[in-house]
Short mmCIF file of C-alpha atoms in Angstrom, two decimals:
data_model
loop_
_atom_site.label_atom_id
_atom_site.label_comp_id
_atom_site.label_asym_id
_atom_site.label_seq_id
_atom_site.Cartn_x
_atom_site.Cartn_y
_atom_site.Cartn_z
CA MET A 1 -19.81 0.20 -1.96
CA ILE A 2 -19.15 -3.16 0.07
CA ILE A 3 -17.55 -6.09 -2.02
CA SER A 4 -17.01 -9.00 -0.18
CA TYR A 5 -16.19 -11.84 -2.63
CA PHE A 6 -17.50 -15.15 -1.80
CA PRO A 7 -19.44 -17.33 -4.45
CA LYS A 8 -22.93 -18.07 -3.09
CA TYR A 9 -23.41 -21.49 -4.79
CA VAL A 10 -20.30 -22.86 -3.10
CA ALA A 11 -20.94 -21.35 0.25
CA VAL A 12 -21.96 -24.12 2.02
CA LEU A 13 -18.94 -26.79 0.44
CA VAL A 14 -16.36 -23.61 1.27
CA LEU A 15 -17.41 -23.15 4.95
CA LEU A 16 -17.07 -27.14 5.34
CA VAL A 17 -13.57 -27.29 4.07
CA LEU A 18 -12.86 -24.14 6.10
CA SER A 19 -13.72 -25.67 9.15
CA VAL A 20 -11.64 -28.67 8.21
CA SER A 21 -8.41 -27.17 6.81
CA ALA A 22 -8.24 -23.99 8.48
CA LEU A 23 -5.00 -22.62 9.37
CA ASP A 24 -4.07 -21.04 13.18
CA THR A 25 -1.04 -19.43 10.95
CA PHE A 26 0.20 -18.96 7.70
CA ILE A 27 3.52 -17.93 6.10
CA ALA A 28 3.45 -14.62 4.14
CA ALA A 29 5.71 -13.62 1.38
CA VAL A 30 6.34 -10.10 0.11
CA TYR A 31 8.32 -9.00 -2.70
CA GLU A 32 9.87 -5.69 -3.02
CA HIS A 33 10.44 -5.38 -6.72
CA ALA A 34 12.81 -3.17 -8.95
CA VAL A 35 10.45 -2.27 -11.83
CA ILE A 36 11.86 -2.24 -15.17
CA LEU A 37 10.29 1.08 -16.42
CA PRO A 38 8.93 2.18 -19.70
CA ASN A 39 10.65 4.85 -21.75
CA ARG A 40 8.67 7.80 -21.11
CA THR A 41 6.91 9.20 -24.47
CA GLU A 42 4.12 11.47 -25.28
CA THR A 43 2.29 8.95 -27.44
CA PRO A 44 1.02 5.63 -26.82
CA VAL A 45 2.88 2.38 -27.41
CA SER A 46 1.86 -0.76 -29.51
CA LYS A 47 0.13 -3.47 -27.29
CA GLU A 48 2.90 -6.03 -28.35
CA GLU A 49 5.30 -3.15 -26.87
CA THR A 50 3.36 -2.85 -23.39
CA LEU A 51 2.75 -6.96 -23.47
CA LEU A 52 6.98 -7.07 -24.01
CA LEU A 53 8.02 -4.42 -20.93
CA MET A 54 5.08 -6.41 -18.60
CA ASN A 55 6.04 -9.64 -18.99
CA LYS A 56 9.70 -8.61 -18.72
CA ASN A 57 8.33 -7.44 -14.97
CA ILE A 58 6.48 -10.95 -14.57
CA ASP A 59 9.38 -12.78 -15.57
CA VAL A 60 11.26 -11.03 -12.41
CA LEU A 61 7.76 -11.77 -9.85
CA GLU A 62 7.80 -15.14 -11.45
CA LYS A 63 10.94 -16.12 -9.72
CA ALA A 64 9.73 -14.92 -6.71
CA ILE A 65 6.77 -15.96 -6.34
CA LYS A 66 8.00 -19.42 -7.26
CA LEU A 67 10.78 -19.28 -4.75
CA ALA A 68 7.99 -18.41 -2.37
CA ALA A 69 6.04 -21.22 -2.90
CA ARG A 70 8.57 -23.55 -2.07
CA LYS A 71 9.38 -22.13 0.48
CA GLY A 72 6.31 -22.78 1.85
CA ALA A 73 4.30 -19.37 1.47
CA HIS A 74 0.54 -19.38 1.09
CA ILE A 75 -0.14 -16.05 -0.17
CA ILE A 76 2.36 -13.63 -1.75
CA VAL A 77 1.99 -9.74 -2.57
CA THR A 78 3.83 -7.33 -5.11
CA PRO A 79 4.25 -3.46 -5.36
CA GLU A 80 1.91 -1.03 -6.81
CA ASP A 81 3.09 -0.50 -10.54
CA GLY A 82 4.95 -3.19 -9.97
CA ILE A 83 4.33 -4.57 -13.49
CA TYR A 84 4.42 -1.11 -15.89
CA GLY A 85 5.77 1.58 -13.68
CA TRP A 86 4.48 4.90 -13.46
CA VAL A 87 5.88 6.98 -15.84
CA PHE A 88 2.31 7.76 -17.85
CA THR A 89 -0.22 10.50 -19.03
CA ARG A 90 -4.18 9.15 -19.42
CA GLU A 91 -3.23 8.33 -23.28
CA THR A 92 -0.24 6.70 -22.31
CA ILE A 93 -0.93 4.21 -20.15
CA TYR A 94 -4.00 2.93 -21.59
CA PRO A 95 -2.51 -0.27 -24.32
CA TYR A 96 -1.72 -1.24 -20.59
CA LEU A 97 -4.79 -1.79 -19.36
CA GLU A 98 -6.97 -4.81 -19.38
CA ASP A 99 -10.49 -5.70 -18.63
CA ILE A 100 -11.15 -6.80 -14.96
CA PRO A 101 -14.46 -8.22 -14.77
CA ASP A 102 -16.20 -8.61 -10.96
CA PRO A 103 -14.70 -11.95 -9.33
CA GLU A 104 -18.68 -12.84 -8.71
CA VAL A 105 -17.97 -14.12 -12.13
CA ASN A 106 -16.00 -17.51 -10.84
CA TRP A 107 -13.33 -16.96 -13.51
CA ILE A 108 -9.95 -18.88 -13.53
CA PRO A 109 -7.85 -17.01 -16.57
CA CYS A 110 -5.57 -19.57 -16.84
CA ARG A 111 -8.15 -22.20 -17.87
CA ASP A 112 -10.17 -19.95 -20.30
CA PRO A 113 -8.05 -16.93 -20.79
CA GLN A 114 -10.39 -15.11 -23.85
CA ARG A 115 -13.54 -15.39 -21.66
CA PHE A 116 -13.13 -11.71 -21.30
CA GLY A 117 -11.33 -10.69 -24.17
CA HIS A 118 -7.68 -9.92 -24.46
CA THR A 119 -6.25 -10.16 -20.98
CA PRO A 120 -2.73 -11.98 -21.24
CA VAL A 121 -1.43 -10.38 -17.78
CA GLN A 122 -4.44 -11.71 -15.86
CA GLU A 123 -3.98 -15.25 -17.70
CA ARG A 124 0.10 -15.23 -16.41
CA LEU A 125 -0.96 -13.76 -12.89
CA SER A 126 -3.73 -16.63 -12.54
CA CYS A 127 -1.40 -19.13 -13.81
CA LEU A 128 1.66 -18.33 -11.65
CA ALA A 129 -1.10 -18.59 -8.60
CA LYS A 130 -2.31 -21.96 -9.85
CA ASN A 131 0.86 -23.87 -10.37
CA ASN A 132 2.15 -23.28 -7.72
CA THR A 133 -0.58 -23.49 -5.11
CA ILE A 134 -0.51 -19.77 -3.76
CA TYR A 135 -2.46 -16.68 -3.55
CA VAL A 136 -1.10 -13.92 -6.06
CA VAL A 137 -1.61 -10.40 -5.28
CA ALA A 138 -0.72 -7.86 -8.22
CA ASN A 139 -1.65 -4.43 -9.04
CA ILE A 140 -2.17 -3.82 -12.70
CA GLY A 141 -5.08 -1.48 -14.93
CA ASP A 142 -8.32 -1.58 -15.21
CA LYS A 143 -10.94 -0.09 -18.24
CA LYS A 144 -14.45 0.24 -18.02
CA PRO A 145 -16.35 1.97 -21.28
CA CYS A 146 -19.04 4.45 -20.48
CA ASN A 147 -21.39 6.74 -22.31
CA ALA A 148 -22.69 10.38 -22.33
CA SER A 149 -25.66 8.62 -20.29
CA ASP A 150 -23.46 9.16 -17.68
CA PRO A 151 -22.16 12.48 -16.37
CA GLN A 152 -18.97 11.85 -15.10
CA CYS A 153 -18.09 9.79 -17.98
CA PRO A 154 -14.41 11.05 -19.21
CA PRO A 155 -14.40 12.38 -22.88
CA ASP A 156 -12.55 9.23 -24.20
CA GLY A 157 -15.31 7.16 -23.27
CA HIS A 158 -14.15 5.16 -20.64
CA TYR A 159 -13.04 4.87 -16.94
CA GLN A 160 -9.41 3.86 -16.07
CA TYR A 161 -8.53 2.61 -12.54
CA ASN A 162 -5.45 1.83 -10.38
CA THR A 163 -6.34 -1.88 -9.61
CA ASP A 164 -5.43 -4.48 -7.11
CA VAL A 165 -5.83 -8.21 -8.23
CA VAL A 166 -6.06 -11.26 -6.11
CA PHE A 167 -5.85 -15.01 -7.46
CA ASP A 168 -6.06 -17.86 -5.19
CA SER A 169 -4.27 -20.88 -4.88
CA GLU A 170 -6.58 -22.70 -7.87
CA GLY A 171 -5.88 -19.27 -10.55
CA ARG A 172 -9.35 -18.03 -9.35
CA LEU A 173 -9.93 -14.17 -9.42
CA VAL A 174 -11.36 -13.49 -5.97
CA ALA A 175 -10.81 -9.78 -5.16
CA ARG A 176 -10.66 -6.40 -8.06
CA TYR A 177 -10.23 -3.41 -5.75
CA HIS A 178 -9.60 0.16 -7.60
CA LYS A 179 -7.74 2.64 -5.34
CA TYR A 180 -10.08 5.37 -4.16
CA ASN A 181 -7.36 7.91 -2.83
CA LEU A 182 -5.01 8.65 -5.74
CA PHE A 183 -2.03 10.32 -5.35
CA ALA A 184 -1.84 13.79 -6.80
CA PRO A 185 0.98 12.77 -9.56
CA GLU A 186 -1.70 9.93 -10.96
CA ILE A 187 -3.12 11.79 -13.69
CA GLN A 188 -3.37 8.78 -15.34
CA PHE A 189 -6.45 6.96 -13.50
CA ASP A 190 -9.91 8.28 -12.69
CA PHE A 191 -11.11 8.17 -9.18
CA PRO A 192 -14.32 5.34 -8.48
CA LYS A 193 -17.02 7.44 -7.80
CA ASP A 194 -17.36 5.08 -4.37
CA PRO A 195 -14.92 4.02 -1.87
CA GLU A 196 -14.90 0.36 -2.32
CA PHE A 197 -14.58 -2.08 1.01
CA VAL A 198 -12.96 -4.94 -0.79
CA THR A 199 -12.46 -8.41 1.21
CA PHE A 200 -11.77 -12.15 0.26
CA ASN A 201 -11.66 -15.18 2.61
CA THR A 202 -9.17 -17.81 2.78
CA PRO A 203 -8.43 -21.08 5.28
CA PHE A 204 -5.86 -18.52 6.86
CA GLY A 205 -8.13 -15.77 7.79
CA LYS A 206 -10.42 -12.82 6.45
CA PHE A 207 -8.64 -10.29 4.40
CA GLY A 208 -8.93 -6.71 3.28
CA ILE A 209 -7.32 -5.26 0.63
CA PHE A 210 -5.97 -1.07 -0.18
CA THR A 211 -3.08 0.46 -2.02
CA CYS A 212 -0.73 2.83 -1.04
CA PHE A 213 -2.01 6.46 -0.33
CA ASP A 214 -5.00 4.66 0.99
CA ILE A 215 -3.74 4.19 4.04
CA PHE A 216 -3.80 7.81 5.20
CA SER A 217 -7.54 7.88 4.92
CA HIS A 218 -10.67 6.68 6.95
CA GLU A 219 -11.96 5.31 3.84
CA PRO A 220 -11.33 2.69 2.89
CA ALA A 221 -8.56 1.61 5.01
CA VAL A 222 -10.12 2.02 8.81
CA VAL A 223 -13.69 1.22 7.49
CA VAL A 224 -12.77 -1.73 6.17
CA VAL A 225 -10.88 -3.22 9.54
CA GLU A 226 -13.37 -2.13 11.98
CA GLU A 227 -16.38 -2.49 10.17
CA PHE A 228 -15.79 -5.68 8.03
CA GLN A 229 -13.72 -7.08 11.20
CA VAL A 230 -10.64 -8.49 8.91
CA ASP A 231 -8.04 -10.08 9.92
CA SER A 232 -4.92 -9.18 7.57
CA ILE A 233 -4.64 -6.68 5.28
CA VAL A 234 -2.69 -7.29 1.57
CA TYR A 235 -1.05 -3.86 0.90
CA PRO A 236 0.71 -2.92 -2.63
CA THR A 237 2.40 0.26 -2.88
CA ALA A 238 4.71 2.76 -4.59
CA TRP A 239 5.82 4.82 -1.22
CA TYR A 240 8.73 7.22 -1.54
CA ASN A 241 10.30 7.94 1.96
CA THR A 242 9.99 11.33 3.03
CA LEU A 243 11.53 11.89 6.41
CA PRO A 244 10.93 12.60 9.06
CA LEU A 245 7.09 11.17 9.38
CA LEU A 246 6.92 9.30 6.39
CA SER A 247 9.04 6.93 6.34
CA ALA A 248 7.58 3.15 5.23
CA VAL A 249 8.63 0.79 8.09
CA PRO A 250 7.97 2.55 10.98
CA PHE A 251 4.54 4.21 9.46
CA HIS A 252 3.20 0.56 8.30
CA SER A 253 4.42 -1.24 11.02
CA ALA A 254 2.85 1.65 13.43
CA TRP A 255 -0.18 1.39 11.68
CA ALA A 256 -0.72 -2.31 12.12
CA ARG A 257 -0.15 -2.12 15.83
CA ALA A 258 -2.94 0.44 15.86
CA MET A 259 -5.80 -1.39 13.79
CA GLY A 260 -4.55 -4.85 15.72
CA VAL A 261 -4.25 -6.94 12.11
CA ASN A 262 -1.42 -8.18 10.12
CA LEU A 263 0.02 -5.94 7.51
CA LEU A 264 1.92 -7.50 4.35
CA ALA A 265 3.14 -4.32 2.50
CA ALA A 266 4.86 -4.78 -0.57
CA ASN A 267 6.78 -1.43 -2.11
CA THR A 268 8.55 -0.54 -5.32
CA HIS A 269 12.26 -0.47 -5.10
CA ASN A 270 14.01 2.40 -6.38
CA THR A 271 16.37 4.53 -4.90
CA SER A 272 16.69 7.32 -7.17
CA MET A 273 12.93 8.21 -5.92
CA HIS A 274 13.73 6.88 -2.33
CA MET A 275 11.12 3.89 -2.14
CA THR A 276 11.86 1.32 -0.33
CA GLY A 277 10.91 -0.15 3.08
CA SER A 278 8.28 -3.49 2.37
CA GLY A 279 7.70 -6.21 5.63
CA ASN A 280 5.01 -7.97 7.20
CA TYR A 281 3.86 -6.37 10.52
CA ALA A 282 1.71 -8.02 12.99
CA PRO A 283 -0.11 -6.10 15.73
CA ASP A 284 2.79 -7.44 18.34
CA ALA A 285 5.84 -6.87 15.98
CA VAL A 286 7.67 -6.68 13.26
CA LYS A 287 8.30 -9.80 11.69
CA VAL A 288 9.92 -9.07 8.86
CA TYR A 289 10.94 -5.83 7.09
CA HIS A 290 13.82 -4.66 4.42
CA TYR A 291 15.23 -1.40 3.75
CA ASP A 292 17.58 -0.89 1.18
CA MET A 293 19.31 2.55 -0.48
CA GLU A 294 22.48 0.97 -1.23
CA THR A 295 21.39 -1.39 -4.00
CA GLU A 296 19.31 -1.83 -6.91
CA SER A 297 18.10 -5.38 -6.14
CA GLY A 298 14.75 -6.52 -5.58
CA GLN A 299 14.09 -8.50 -1.98
CA LEU A 300 11.78 -11.43 -1.12
CA MET A 301 10.69 -11.86 2.52
CA LEU A 302 8.82 -14.30 4.64
CA SER A 303 7.50 -14.43 7.84
CA GLU A 304 4.83 -16.65 9.92
CA LEU A 305 1.81 -14.55 11.19
CA LYS A 306 -1.23 -15.76 13.27
CA SER A 307 -4.45 -16.04 10.83
CA TRP A 308 -6.80 -14.25 13.25
CA PRO A 309 -4.77 -11.69 15.31
CA ARG A 310 -7.56 -9.93 16.08
CA ARG A 311 -8.89 -12.97 18.67
CA GLU A 312 -5.73 -12.65 20.67
CA THR A 313 -4.92 -8.96 20.61
CA ILE A 314 -5.30 -7.07 24.18
CA SER A 315 -5.87 -3.71 23.68
CA PRO A 316 -2.67 -2.01 26.14
CA ALA A 317 -3.31 0.02 28.92
CA ALA A 318 -4.53 3.53 28.50
CA VAL A 319 -0.89 5.97 28.21
CA ASP A 320 -0.79 9.50 29.81
CA TRP A 321 1.28 11.04 27.00
CA SER A 322 1.69 13.84 29.16
CA ALA A 323 2.80 12.78 32.28
CA TYR A 324 6.64 13.00 31.52
CA ALA A 325 6.44 16.57 29.50
CA ARG A 326 4.41 17.83 32.40
CA ALA A 327 7.05 16.51 35.06
CA VAL A 328 9.86 18.11 33.26
CA LYS A 329 11.04 21.98 33.49
CA PRO A 330 11.43 23.57 29.77
CA PHE A 331 14.79 23.84 29.46
CA SER A 332 15.54 27.83 28.79
CA SER A 333 17.36 28.39 25.24
CA GLU A 334 18.44 32.12 24.08
CA GLN A 335 18.17 31.32 20.19
CA LEU A 336 14.80 32.00 18.31
CA ASN A 337 12.11 29.13 17.35
CA PHE A 338 11.98 29.52 13.50
CA PRO A 339 8.58 27.77 11.28
CA GLY A 340 8.92 25.33 8.76
CA MET A 341 6.74 23.61 6.81
CA ILE A 342 6.01 19.01 6.61
CA TYR A 343 3.55 17.92 4.78
CA PHE A 344 1.53 20.90 4.59
CA ASP A 345 1.76 21.62 8.32
CA GLU A 346 3.48 24.11 9.78
CA PHE A 347 5.82 23.32 12.68
CA THR A 348 7.61 24.94 15.33
CA PHE A 349 11.44 24.23 15.40
CA THR A 350 14.57 25.04 17.24
CA GLU A 351 17.96 23.69 15.67
CA LEU A 352 20.38 21.75 17.51
CA LYS A 353 23.93 23.45 16.87
CA ARG A 354 26.01 21.70 19.51
CA ASN A 355 27.22 18.04 19.55
CA ALA A 356 25.26 17.67 22.76
CA GLY A 357 22.11 19.89 24.66
CA ASN A 358 18.87 20.13 26.14
CA TYR A 359 16.43 21.85 24.54
CA THR A 360 12.60 22.51 24.49
CA VAL A 361 10.35 23.84 21.95
CA CYS A 362 6.14 24.71 21.90
CA GLN A 363 3.63 25.07 19.85
CA LYS A 364 0.16 26.27 21.55
CA ASP A 365 -0.25 23.51 24.45
CA LEU A 366 2.32 21.38 23.05
CA CYS A 367 5.96 21.52 24.49
CA CYS A 368 8.72 18.79 23.61
CA HIS A 369 11.91 18.27 25.40
CA LEU A 370 15.11 16.76 24.84
CA THR A 371 18.52 16.03 26.21
CA TYR A 372 20.58 14.56 23.39
CA ARG A 373 24.39 13.61 22.72
CA MET A 374 25.74 12.82 18.94
CA SER A 375 28.37 10.76 18.31
CA GLU A 376 29.70 13.33 15.32
CA LYS A 377 27.88 16.29 14.35
CA ARG A 378 29.02 16.96 10.89
CA THR A 379 29.22 20.39 8.81
CA ASP A 380 27.19 19.68 5.86
CA GLU A 381 24.14 18.13 8.31
CA VAL A 382 20.95 20.55 10.35
CA TYR A 383 19.20 18.86 13.06
CA ALA A 384 16.17 20.29 15.01
CA LEU A 385 13.61 19.81 16.80
CA GLY A 386 9.97 20.40 16.12
CA ALA A 387 6.51 20.31 17.48
CA PHE A 388 2.98 20.96 15.45
CA ASP A 389 -0.32 20.67 17.50
CA GLY A 390 -3.26 20.60 14.96
CA LEU A 391 -5.05 18.32 12.92
CA HIS A 392 -2.70 17.43 10.11
CA THR A 393 -4.27 19.44 6.49
CA VAL A 394 -3.82 18.86 3.13
CA GLU A 395 -4.92 21.90 0.81
CA ASP A 396 -7.36 23.10 3.55
CA MET A 397 -9.07 19.68 3.81
CA HIS A 398 -8.67 17.40 6.64
CA VAL A 399 -6.67 14.09 5.37
CA THR A 400 -9.82 12.13 5.63
CA GLU A 401 -11.62 14.40 3.65
CA VAL A 402 -8.78 14.41 0.99
CA SER A 403 -11.15 11.05 -0.85
CA ASN A 404 -13.77 13.65 -1.50
CA HIS A 405 -11.35 14.92 -4.14
#
């Protein structure tokens, strides 16, 4: 599904304005938010109680948005689940949801809050964007009715979507994205029928948007960059770090570098779930990042980014990654290798038993060589060198096929 939000009847005017006021660089803000979570419950709470919790979180986000605006930020990204948390069933999330319309309706909730029913969260986010003259990216829940004529309609008669919204500096809803690749525990939400490729235009470049687990799959993450030629991605996420491969900052910075776009990544902050790691990543550098497993505080980050990085990105020369390894003679070792699973893939490991040494571990045609020295080797820690040669799969499916449910 292609969704590029740009009202037709103002296209000529906006294009003229953009040609005059287009910015070569912009100030991007991301906020890592320590979410105030609801009490775990098996029964839905009242609308009043849900709004009380959501306003507590928005109160925190409001301070970050106002500070970012005072510091000159043009856009701010807040995290996935940042307004109500993630401890829900399908039934208990429902009172938190609002009907989020297609942005083509040209709606500023701050000016006309009742146009699409009771939408207090959208109204407040719109007013924060409008009153502070800043683009605001947030993650909330959308509900859409359906009936028996739709064979995929859930038994309760409505769809529930994990949804990103973007309000421009006038408070207008300019983008709505339904998360396509849901993480396994997200039982409270429905999968959209088709992937959405959502973009929106600004005076500082063309933006795409997707959420958290989407970054692992070809649709929409790769498609929105390669086929829709966006300059930057706004990326709300609730990412818990899993070593060695799934640490937020190196993963997200590598993705931005590989795709040749800016990635504005806002993570939730919850040390008990290893959730931290936010930043602004450009194709050529990590502009700013935050990683904190010591405190429970949120953090605002700002940096200057190029509005059109793809125009300047020069593809690096091809690298022969095997050149060095082929020239190295495998280190001999009498100790046995052992298998181990990392995120559904079976690696071949060898343990690093000494404070210093030389090791080689191979799997099929891939060999990894390591020469190392440790400043300290604690008795309660185990280090290993591992190799995996194959296609990453999840439950016998290629990762690019996971989105086929």
